[in-house]
Coordinates of C-alpha atoms in Angstrom, one line a residue:
M30 CA -2.9 6.7 13.6
D31 CA 0.1 8.6 13.1
T32 CA -0.7 11.0 10.3
T33 CA 2.9 12.4 10.4
S34 CA 3.6 9.4 8.0
E35 CA 0.3 9.4 6.0
R36 CA 0.3 10.2 2.4
L37 CA -2.8 10.5 0.3
F38 CA -2.6 11.1 -3.5
F39 CA -4.6 13.4 -5.6
P40 CA -4.0 12.9 -9.6
I41 CA -3.8 16.1 -11.4
Q42 CA -2.7 17.0 -14.8
V43 CA 0.8 18.4 -15.9
R44 CA 1.8 20.3 -19.1
A45 CA 5.2 21.6 -20.2
V46 CA 6.1 25.4 -19.6
G47 CA 6.0 27.1 -23.1
D48 CA 6.0 30.8 -22.2
A49 CA 9.5 32.4 -23.0
A50 CA 9.3 35.1 -20.1
R51 CA 8.1 32.4 -17.6
I52 CA 11.0 30.2 -18.6
T53 CA 13.3 33.0 -18.0
T54 CA 12.1 33.5 -14.5
L55 CA 12.2 29.9 -13.7
N56 CA 15.9 29.7 -14.9
D57 CA 16.6 32.8 -12.7
I58 CA 15.1 30.8 -9.6
L59 CA 17.1 27.6 -10.5
R60 CA 20.4 29.4 -10.8
R61 CA 19.8 31.4 -7.6
D62 CA 18.1 29.1 -5.2
R63 CA 18.5 25.4 -6.3
V64 CA 21.8 24.3 -8.0
L65 CA 25.2 24.6 -6.2
D66 CA 27.0 24.7 -9.4
A67 CA 25.3 26.7 -12.4
A68 CA 27.7 25.1 -14.8
I69 CA 25.5 22.1 -14.5
L70 CA 22.8 23.8 -16.5
E71 CA 24.9 24.0 -19.5
E72 CA 26.0 20.4 -19.4
H73 CA 22.4 19.2 -18.4
P74 CA 20.0 21.8 -19.9
P75 CA 16.8 22.0 -17.7
Y76 CA 13.2 21.2 -18.7
F77 CA 10.5 23.0 -17.0
F78 CA 6.8 21.9 -16.4
R79 CA 3.8 23.1 -14.7
G80 CA 0.7 21.6 -12.9
E81 CA -2.3 22.0 -10.7
I82 CA -1.2 20.0 -7.5
S83 CA -4.1 20.5 -5.3
S84 CA -7.4 22.2 -4.9
T85 CA -10.8 22.2 -2.9
R86 CA -12.1 20.0 -5.3
L87 CA -13.7 16.5 -3.8
D88 CA -11.3 13.8 -5.0
S89 CA -12.1 10.2 -5.9
Y90 CA -11.7 9.0 -2.2
F91 CA -14.3 11.5 -1.0
T92 CA -11.7 13.9 0.6
H93 CA -10.9 17.5 -0.1
M94 CA -8.4 19.9 1.0
L95 CA -9.3 22.9 3.2
L96 CA -7.8 26.3 2.6
S97 CA -5.3 25.8 5.5
S98 CA -3.6 22.9 3.8
L99 CA -3.7 24.7 0.4
R100 CA -2.0 27.8 1.8
N101 CA 0.7 25.5 3.3
Y102 CA 1.0 23.7 0.0
A103 CA 1.7 26.8 -2.0
R104 CA 4.3 28.2 0.5
E105 CA 6.1 24.9 0.7
A106 CA 6.2 24.3 -3.2
A107 CA 7.7 27.9 -3.5
A108 CA 10.4 26.9 -1.0
G109 CA 11.1 23.6 -2.9
V110 CA 10.0 20.1 -2.4
G111 CA 11.3 17.0 -4.4
F112 CA 9.7 15.4 -7.4
L113 CA 9.7 11.6 -7.2
P114 CA 8.7 8.7 -9.4
S115 CA 5.4 7.2 -8.2
H116 CA 5.8 8.3 -4.6
D117 CA 8.8 5.8 -4.3
H118 CA 10.3 7.3 -1.1
Q119 CA 13.4 5.2 -1.4
H120 CA 14.2 6.7 -4.9
L121 CA 16.3 10.0 -5.0
P122 CA 14.4 13.0 -6.5
I123 CA 14.3 13.2 -10.2
G124 CA 13.2 17.1 -10.1
G125 CA 11.9 19.5 -7.8
S126 CA 9.5 22.4 -7.5
L127 CA 10.3 26.1 -8.1
T128 CA 7.1 28.0 -7.5
G129 CA 3.7 27.6 -5.6
E130 CA 0.9 29.9 -6.3
L131 CA -2.5 29.8 -4.6
S132 CA -5.8 31.1 -6.5
E133 CA -8.1 31.5 -3.6
Q134 CA -11.8 31.7 -4.9
S135 CA -15.0 31.3 -3.0
D136 CA -16.2 28.4 -5.0
L137 CA -12.9 26.9 -6.0
S138 CA -9.3 27.2 -4.8
I139 CA -6.2 26.0 -6.7
V140 CA -2.5 25.5 -5.9
R141 CA -0.3 25.5 -9.0
A142 CA 3.3 25.0 -9.4
D143 CA 6.2 24.9 -11.5
F144 CA 8.8 22.3 -11.6
Y145 CA 12.1 21.3 -13.3
T146 CA 14.2 18.3 -14.2
L147 CA 17.7 18.2 -15.9
S148 CA 18.0 16.6 -19.2
R149 CA 20.7 13.8 -20.0
M150 CA 20.9 12.3 -16.6
V151 CA 20.2 8.8 -15.1
I152 CA 19.2 8.9 -11.4
Q153 CA 19.0 5.4 -9.8
T154 CA 16.6 3.9 -12.2
I155 CA 15.1 6.7 -14.1
D156 CA 16.5 8.3 -17.2
T157 CA 15.3 12.0 -17.2
D158 CA 15.2 12.2 -21.0
H159 CA 12.6 9.6 -20.8
L160 CA 10.6 11.5 -18.3
I161 CA 10.9 14.8 -20.5
N162 CA 9.9 12.8 -23.7
G163 CA 6.9 11.4 -21.7
I164 CA 5.5 14.8 -20.7
R165 CA 6.2 16.2 -24.2
G166 CA 4.4 13.5 -25.8
G167 CA 1.5 13.6 -23.2
L168 CA 2.2 10.1 -21.8
T169 CA 3.3 11.5 -18.5
R170 CA 0.4 13.6 -17.7
Y171 CA -0.7 13.2 -14.1
L172 CA 1.0 14.5 -10.9
S173 CA 0.2 13.5 -7.5
I174 CA 0.9 15.0 -4.0
G175 CA 2.1 13.3 -0.9
W176 CA 1.1 15.1 2.4
Y177 CA 1.6 14.8 5.9
G178 CA 0.5 16.1 9.3
G179 CA -2.9 18.0 9.7
R180 CA -6.3 16.5 10.7
M181 CA -8.9 14.7 8.7
I182 CA -12.2 16.3 9.6
C183 CA -15.6 14.6 9.0
D184 CA -17.9 17.0 7.0
I185 CA -20.9 15.3 8.7
C186 CA -20.2 15.3 12.2
G187 CA -17.2 17.7 12.5
Q188 CA -15.1 15.2 14.5
D189 CA -11.7 14.2 13.9
Y190 CA -12.1 11.3 11.3
W191 CA -9.6 9.1 12.8
R192 CA -8.9 10.0 16.6
G193 CA -12.3 11.0 17.4
R194 CA -15.6 9.1 17.6
C195 CA -16.8 9.8 14.1
P196 CA -19.0 6.7 13.0
H197 CA -18.9 7.8 9.3
I198 CA -16.9 6.3 6.5
A199 CA -16.0 8.7 3.6
G200 CA -18.0 7.5 0.4
F201 CA -20.8 6.0 2.4
T202 CA -24.2 7.7 2.2
Y203 CA -26.1 8.2 5.7
E204 CA -29.5 9.7 6.7
E205 CA -29.1 12.8 8.4
E206 CA -31.9 14.9 9.8
K207 CA -31.7 18.8 9.4
D208 CA -34.6 21.3 9.9
G209 CA -36.9 18.4 10.5
V210 CA -36.0 16.9 7.1
I211 CA -34.3 13.5 6.8
R212 CA -31.9 13.7 3.7
Q213 CA -29.4 11.1 2.4
T214 CA -26.0 12.8 2.9
L215 CA -22.6 11.5 1.4
A216 CA -19.9 11.3 3.9
T217 CA -16.8 13.4 2.9
V218 CA -13.7 14.3 4.8
G219 CA -11.9 17.7 5.0
I220 CA -8.0 17.8 5.3
D221 CA -7.0 20.6 7.6
D222 CA -3.6 22.2 8.1
A223 CA -1.7 19.4 6.1
H224 CA 1.9 19.9 4.7
L225 CA 3.4 19.0 1.4
G226 CA 5.8 16.3 1.4
E227 CA 6.5 15.8 -2.3
V228 CA 5.1 15.5 -5.6
S229 CA 5.3 12.6 -8.1
G230 CA 4.6 11.6 -11.5
V231 CA 2.0 8.8 -11.4
Y232 CA -0.4 6.6 -13.5
K233 CA -3.1 6.9 -10.8
G234 CA -3.4 7.7 -7.2
A235 CA -3.4 5.2 -4.2
T236 CA -6.1 4.3 -1.9
P237 CA -5.6 6.3 1.3
G238 CA -4.4 3.9 4.0
A239 CA -6.4 5.7 6.6
M240 CA -9.7 5.0 4.9
I241 CA -9.1 1.2 4.6
E242 CA -7.8 1.0 8.3
K243 CA -11.1 2.7 9.4
V244 CA -13.2 0.4 7.4
Y245 CA -11.3 -2.6 8.9
E246 CA -11.6 -1.2 12.4
L247 CA -15.5 -0.8 12.0
A248 CA -15.8 -4.3 10.6
S249 CA -13.9 -5.8 13.4
A250 CA -16.1 -4.0 15.8
G251 CA -19.2 -5.5 14.1
A252 CA -20.4 -1.9 13.2
L253 CA -20.5 -3.0 9.4
T254 CA -22.7 -5.3 7.4
V255 CA -21.4 -7.5 4.6
D256 CA -23.3 -5.1 2.2
D257 CA -21.1 -2.2 3.8
V258 CA -17.7 -4.1 3.1
R259 CA -18.8 -4.7 -0.4
H260 CA -19.4 -1.2 -0.9
A261 CA -16.1 -0.3 0.3
E262 CA -14.4 -2.6 -1.9
V263 CA -15.8 -0.8 -4.7
V264 CA -15.2 2.6 -3.4
Y265 CA -11.7 2.0 -2.2
R266 CA -10.7 -0.5 -5.0
L267 CA -9.8 -3.0 -2.2
D268 CA -8.2 -6.2 -3.5
K269 CA -10.0 -9.5 -2.9
E270 CA -7.6 -10.6 -0.2
M271 CA -8.4 -7.7 1.8
T272 CA -12.2 -8.0 1.3
Q273 CA -12.2 -11.7 2.3
R274 CA -10.2 -10.9 5.5
M275 CA -13.0 -8.4 6.6
L276 CA -15.8 -10.7 5.5
A277 CA -14.3 -13.5 7.7
L278 CA -13.9 -11.2 10.9
P279 CA -15.9 -13.0 13.8
A280 CA -17.7 -9.6 14.6
L281 CA -18.8 -9.2 11.1
Q282 CA -20.2 -12.6 10.8
K283 CA -22.1 -12.3 14.0
Q284 CA -23.5 -9.0 13.1
H285 CA -24.5 -10.4 9.7
A286 CA -26.3 -13.1 11.4
G287 CA -28.5 -10.3 13.1
V288 CA -27.8 -11.9 16.7
E289 CA -25.6 -10.8 19.8
I290 CA -24.2 -14.0 21.3
R291 CA -23.0 -14.6 24.8
E292 CA -20.0 -16.6 25.3
N293 CA -21.8 -19.8 26.0
G294 CA -23.7 -19.5 22.6
Q295 CA -27.0 -18.3 24.1
L296 CA -29.2 -15.5 22.8
H297 CA -29.8 -12.5 25.1
G298 CA -33.7 -12.6 24.8
K299 CA -36.5 -13.9 22.8
E300 CA -37.0 -10.5 21.3
E301 CA -33.5 -10.8 19.6
R302 CA -34.2 -14.1 18.2
M303 CA -33.3 -14.4 14.3
N304 CA -35.9 -14.4 11.6
E305 CA -35.9 -17.3 9.1
Q306 CA -33.9 -15.4 6.4
Q307 CA -31.2 -14.5 9.0
F308 CA -31.1 -18.1 10.3
N309 CA -30.7 -19.6 7.0
R310 CA -28.0 -17.2 6.1
M311 CA -26.0 -18.2 9.2
K312 CA -26.3 -21.8 8.3
E313 CA -25.1 -21.1 5.0
I314 CA -22.0 -19.3 6.3
L315 CA -21.2 -22.2 8.8
V316 CA -21.5 -24.7 5.8
N317 CA -19.5 -22.6 3.5
A318 CA -16.7 -22.2 6.1
G319 CA -16.5 -26.0 6.7
A320 CA -17.7 -25.5 10.4
V321 CA -20.9 -27.5 9.8
D322 CA -21.2 -30.5 7.3
A323 CA -23.7 -29.7 4.6
S324 CA -25.8 -32.8 5.6
Q325 CA -26.5 -31.3 9.0
R326 CA -27.8 -28.1 7.6
D327 CA -31.5 -28.9 7.6
A328 CA -31.4 -30.7 11.0
M329 CA -29.5 -27.9 12.8
D330 CA -31.5 -25.8 15.4
E331 CA -30.9 -22.1 16.1
E332 CA -29.3 -22.8 19.3
T333 CA -26.8 -25.3 17.9
A334 CA -25.9 -23.0 15.1
L335 CA -25.1 -20.1 17.4
V336 CA -22.9 -22.6 19.4
E337 CA -21.2 -23.7 16.4
L338 CA -20.7 -20.1 15.2
D339 CA -18.9 -19.1 18.5
K340 CA -16.6 -22.3 18.0
F341 CA -15.9 -21.2 14.3
A342 CA -14.8 -17.8 15.7
V343 CA -12.5 -19.3 18.2
R344 CA -11.1 -21.6 15.6
F345 CA -10.5 -18.7 13.0
Q346 CA -8.6 -16.7 15.7
N347 CA -6.3 -19.7 16.3
L348 CA -5.8 -20.2 12.7
Q349 CA -4.7 -16.6 12.3
A350 CA -2.0 -17.1 14.9
R351 CA -0.9 -20.6 13.1
A352 CA -1.1 -18.7 9.8
A353 CA 1.5 -16.0 11.0
D354 CA 3.7 -18.8 12.4
G355 CA 3.5 -20.3 8.8
D356 CA 4.6 -17.2 7.1
T357 CA 7.5 -16.8 9.6
Y358 CA 8.5 -20.6 8.6
R359 CA 8.1 -19.8 5.0
N360 CA 10.3 -16.8 5.0
D361 CA 13.0 -18.7 7.1
L362 CA 12.9 -21.4 4.6
V363 CA 13.3 -18.9 1.6
S364 CA 16.3 -17.2 3.5
E365 CA 17.9 -20.7 4.0
A366 CA 17.5 -21.5 0.3
L367 CA 19.0 -18.2 -0.9
A368 CA 21.9 -18.7 1.4
E369 CA 22.6 -22.0 -0.2
G370 CA 22.3 -20.7 -3.6
V371 CA 25.0 -17.9 -2.9
R372 CA 27.2 -20.5 -1.3
A373 CA 26.8 -22.7 -4.4
Y374 CA 27.2 -20.1 -7.1
G375 CA 28.8 -16.9 -5.5
D376 CA 28.4 -13.5 -7.3
K377 CA 26.7 -15.4 -10.4
F378 CA 23.6 -16.2 -8.2
D379 CA 20.8 -13.9 -9.1
A380 CA 19.3 -13.8 -5.6
K381 CA 16.8 -11.2 -6.3
T382 CA 15.1 -13.0 -9.2
Y383 CA 15.3 -16.3 -7.4
E384 CA 13.6 -14.7 -4.2
E385 CA 10.6 -13.7 -6.2
T386 CA 10.1 -17.3 -7.6
L387 CA 10.6 -18.9 -4.1
R388 CA 8.2 -16.6 -2.4
S389 CA 5.4 -17.9 -4.8
S390 CA 6.5 -21.4 -4.7
P391 CA 5.0 -24.3 -2.7
L392 CA 7.1 -25.5 0.2
H393 CA 8.3 -28.6 -1.0
V394 CA 9.8 -26.7 -4.2
I395 CA 11.6 -24.3 -1.9
K396 CA 13.0 -27.2 0.1
R397 CA 14.0 -29.1 -3.1
M398 CA 15.9 -26.0 -4.5
R399 CA 17.5 -25.4 -1.0
D400 CA 18.8 -28.8 -0.8
D401 CA 20.0 -28.9 -4.6
W402 CA 21.8 -25.7 -3.9
K403 CA 23.4 -27.2 -0.8
G404 CA 24.4 -30.2 -2.8
V405 CA 26.2 -28.0 -5.3
G406 CA 27.9 -26.0 -2.5
D407 CA 28.9 -29.1 -0.5
A408 CA 30.8 -30.4 -3.7
R409 CA 32.4 -27.0 -4.3
F410 CA 33.6 -26.6 -0.8
A411 CA 34.5 -30.2 0.1
G412 CA 36.9 -30.5 2.8
G413 CA 40.7 -31.6 2.7
R414 CA 43.0 -31.1 -0.1
S415 CA 43.6 -32.7 -3.6
T416 CA 47.1 -33.4 -5.3
T417 CA 47.9 -34.2 -8.9
D418 CA 51.3 -35.7 -9.7
G419 CA 52.7 -35.2 -13.0
E420 CA 55.7 -35.5 -15.2
N421 CA 57.7 -32.3 -16.0
A422 CA 57.4 -31.7 -19.7
G423 CA 61.0 -31.2 -19.9
G424 CA 61.7 -34.6 -18.5
G425 CA 63.0 -33.2 -15.1
E426 CA 61.6 -33.8 -11.7
S427 CA 58.0 -34.6 -11.4
E428 CA 55.8 -31.6 -10.5
K429 CA 53.3 -31.9 -7.6
T430 CA 50.3 -29.4 -7.9
V431 CA 48.5 -28.9 -4.4
E432 CA 45.0 -27.4 -4.3
L433 CA 44.2 -26.4 -0.8
R434 CA 40.6 -26.3 0.2
A435 CA 38.9 -24.9 3.4
P436 CA 37.1 -27.6 5.5
A437 CA 33.6 -28.1 4.7
S438 CA 32.7 -27.3 8.3
Q439 CA 33.5 -23.6 7.6
Y440 CA 30.7 -23.5 5.4
A441 CA 28.0 -25.0 7.3

């Protein structure tokens, strides 16, 4: 994974700056180092707010910052980073940082920073007065940082959490032996030498992408059980679609059945044969997946079940490829329909709204809307020309009104 593009989010609280002396200092920094034209501060008075942006505390995703990262954050916040709405990197900054301070203690180290925004401005979709009122009223109370670079270090094995051979998943508990005693140890990850990319106002943080990717990678390799995936669903707040994708992975299904299968569907040895509970569970999976009819459940022996499981794995992989083709076809169909809509109604056509509707509609609905819009467009841009002869109101020569139209083929 390329950690230069990774963003992990850590919600922390924000409050308005009320100290007069501090406001004076922040005004000086703003005038001296941030704005290009000081007159803007008279037209749009600044509003200052302050927050704890990071610390060595363990966050809700079982990661924590190491001092190397906090030192970077304090320095980079003081130099100035953008303040964004909800980590939307397509949006222009609606504020920025002015200071960065690290309080380094043996038990807990914290980075705090001061920020500013300018009142009476609308930047893309954000009205800064609404942001200010939200902070003043305690409605906008959480900040979240986005960081990049650095390394994620497993606190159990000390290896790189992503690039190394670390077998652990943050938030899972493992049995670890130390000094001859076996203890249950929670897997956590330290963030080393990361850099501050931006700070945002958020409702809540987002699940780190690297965490989900690692769970999926281990599930694909057959290193997780169904219970592990269910635990990850709770820990990382996975949506149902992601959970089902993991549970359907062939390697996970085989691992869950408790057997290792050769390509021909035969077991490796008698010592690896399934117990009754495992065999019944595998039959249940095959029936629920539609690979075996329910009437065959009781008559199916172990060898047949293993062969059917391998067939199902192959069929599932083929279905994934066909599903990708289906997604491509749907996207092309939506594009065609939208193009016909624009052709039919021009600037009055709300393509964005219709796109949201089409993407959630059945294929026959998309085709119908495409054809209907095509019919309107064809009528609007029919080929040839039309003429209207009429009498001159003054009784003189008759008038001939000629309407020229481009050939329909031009719009095909």
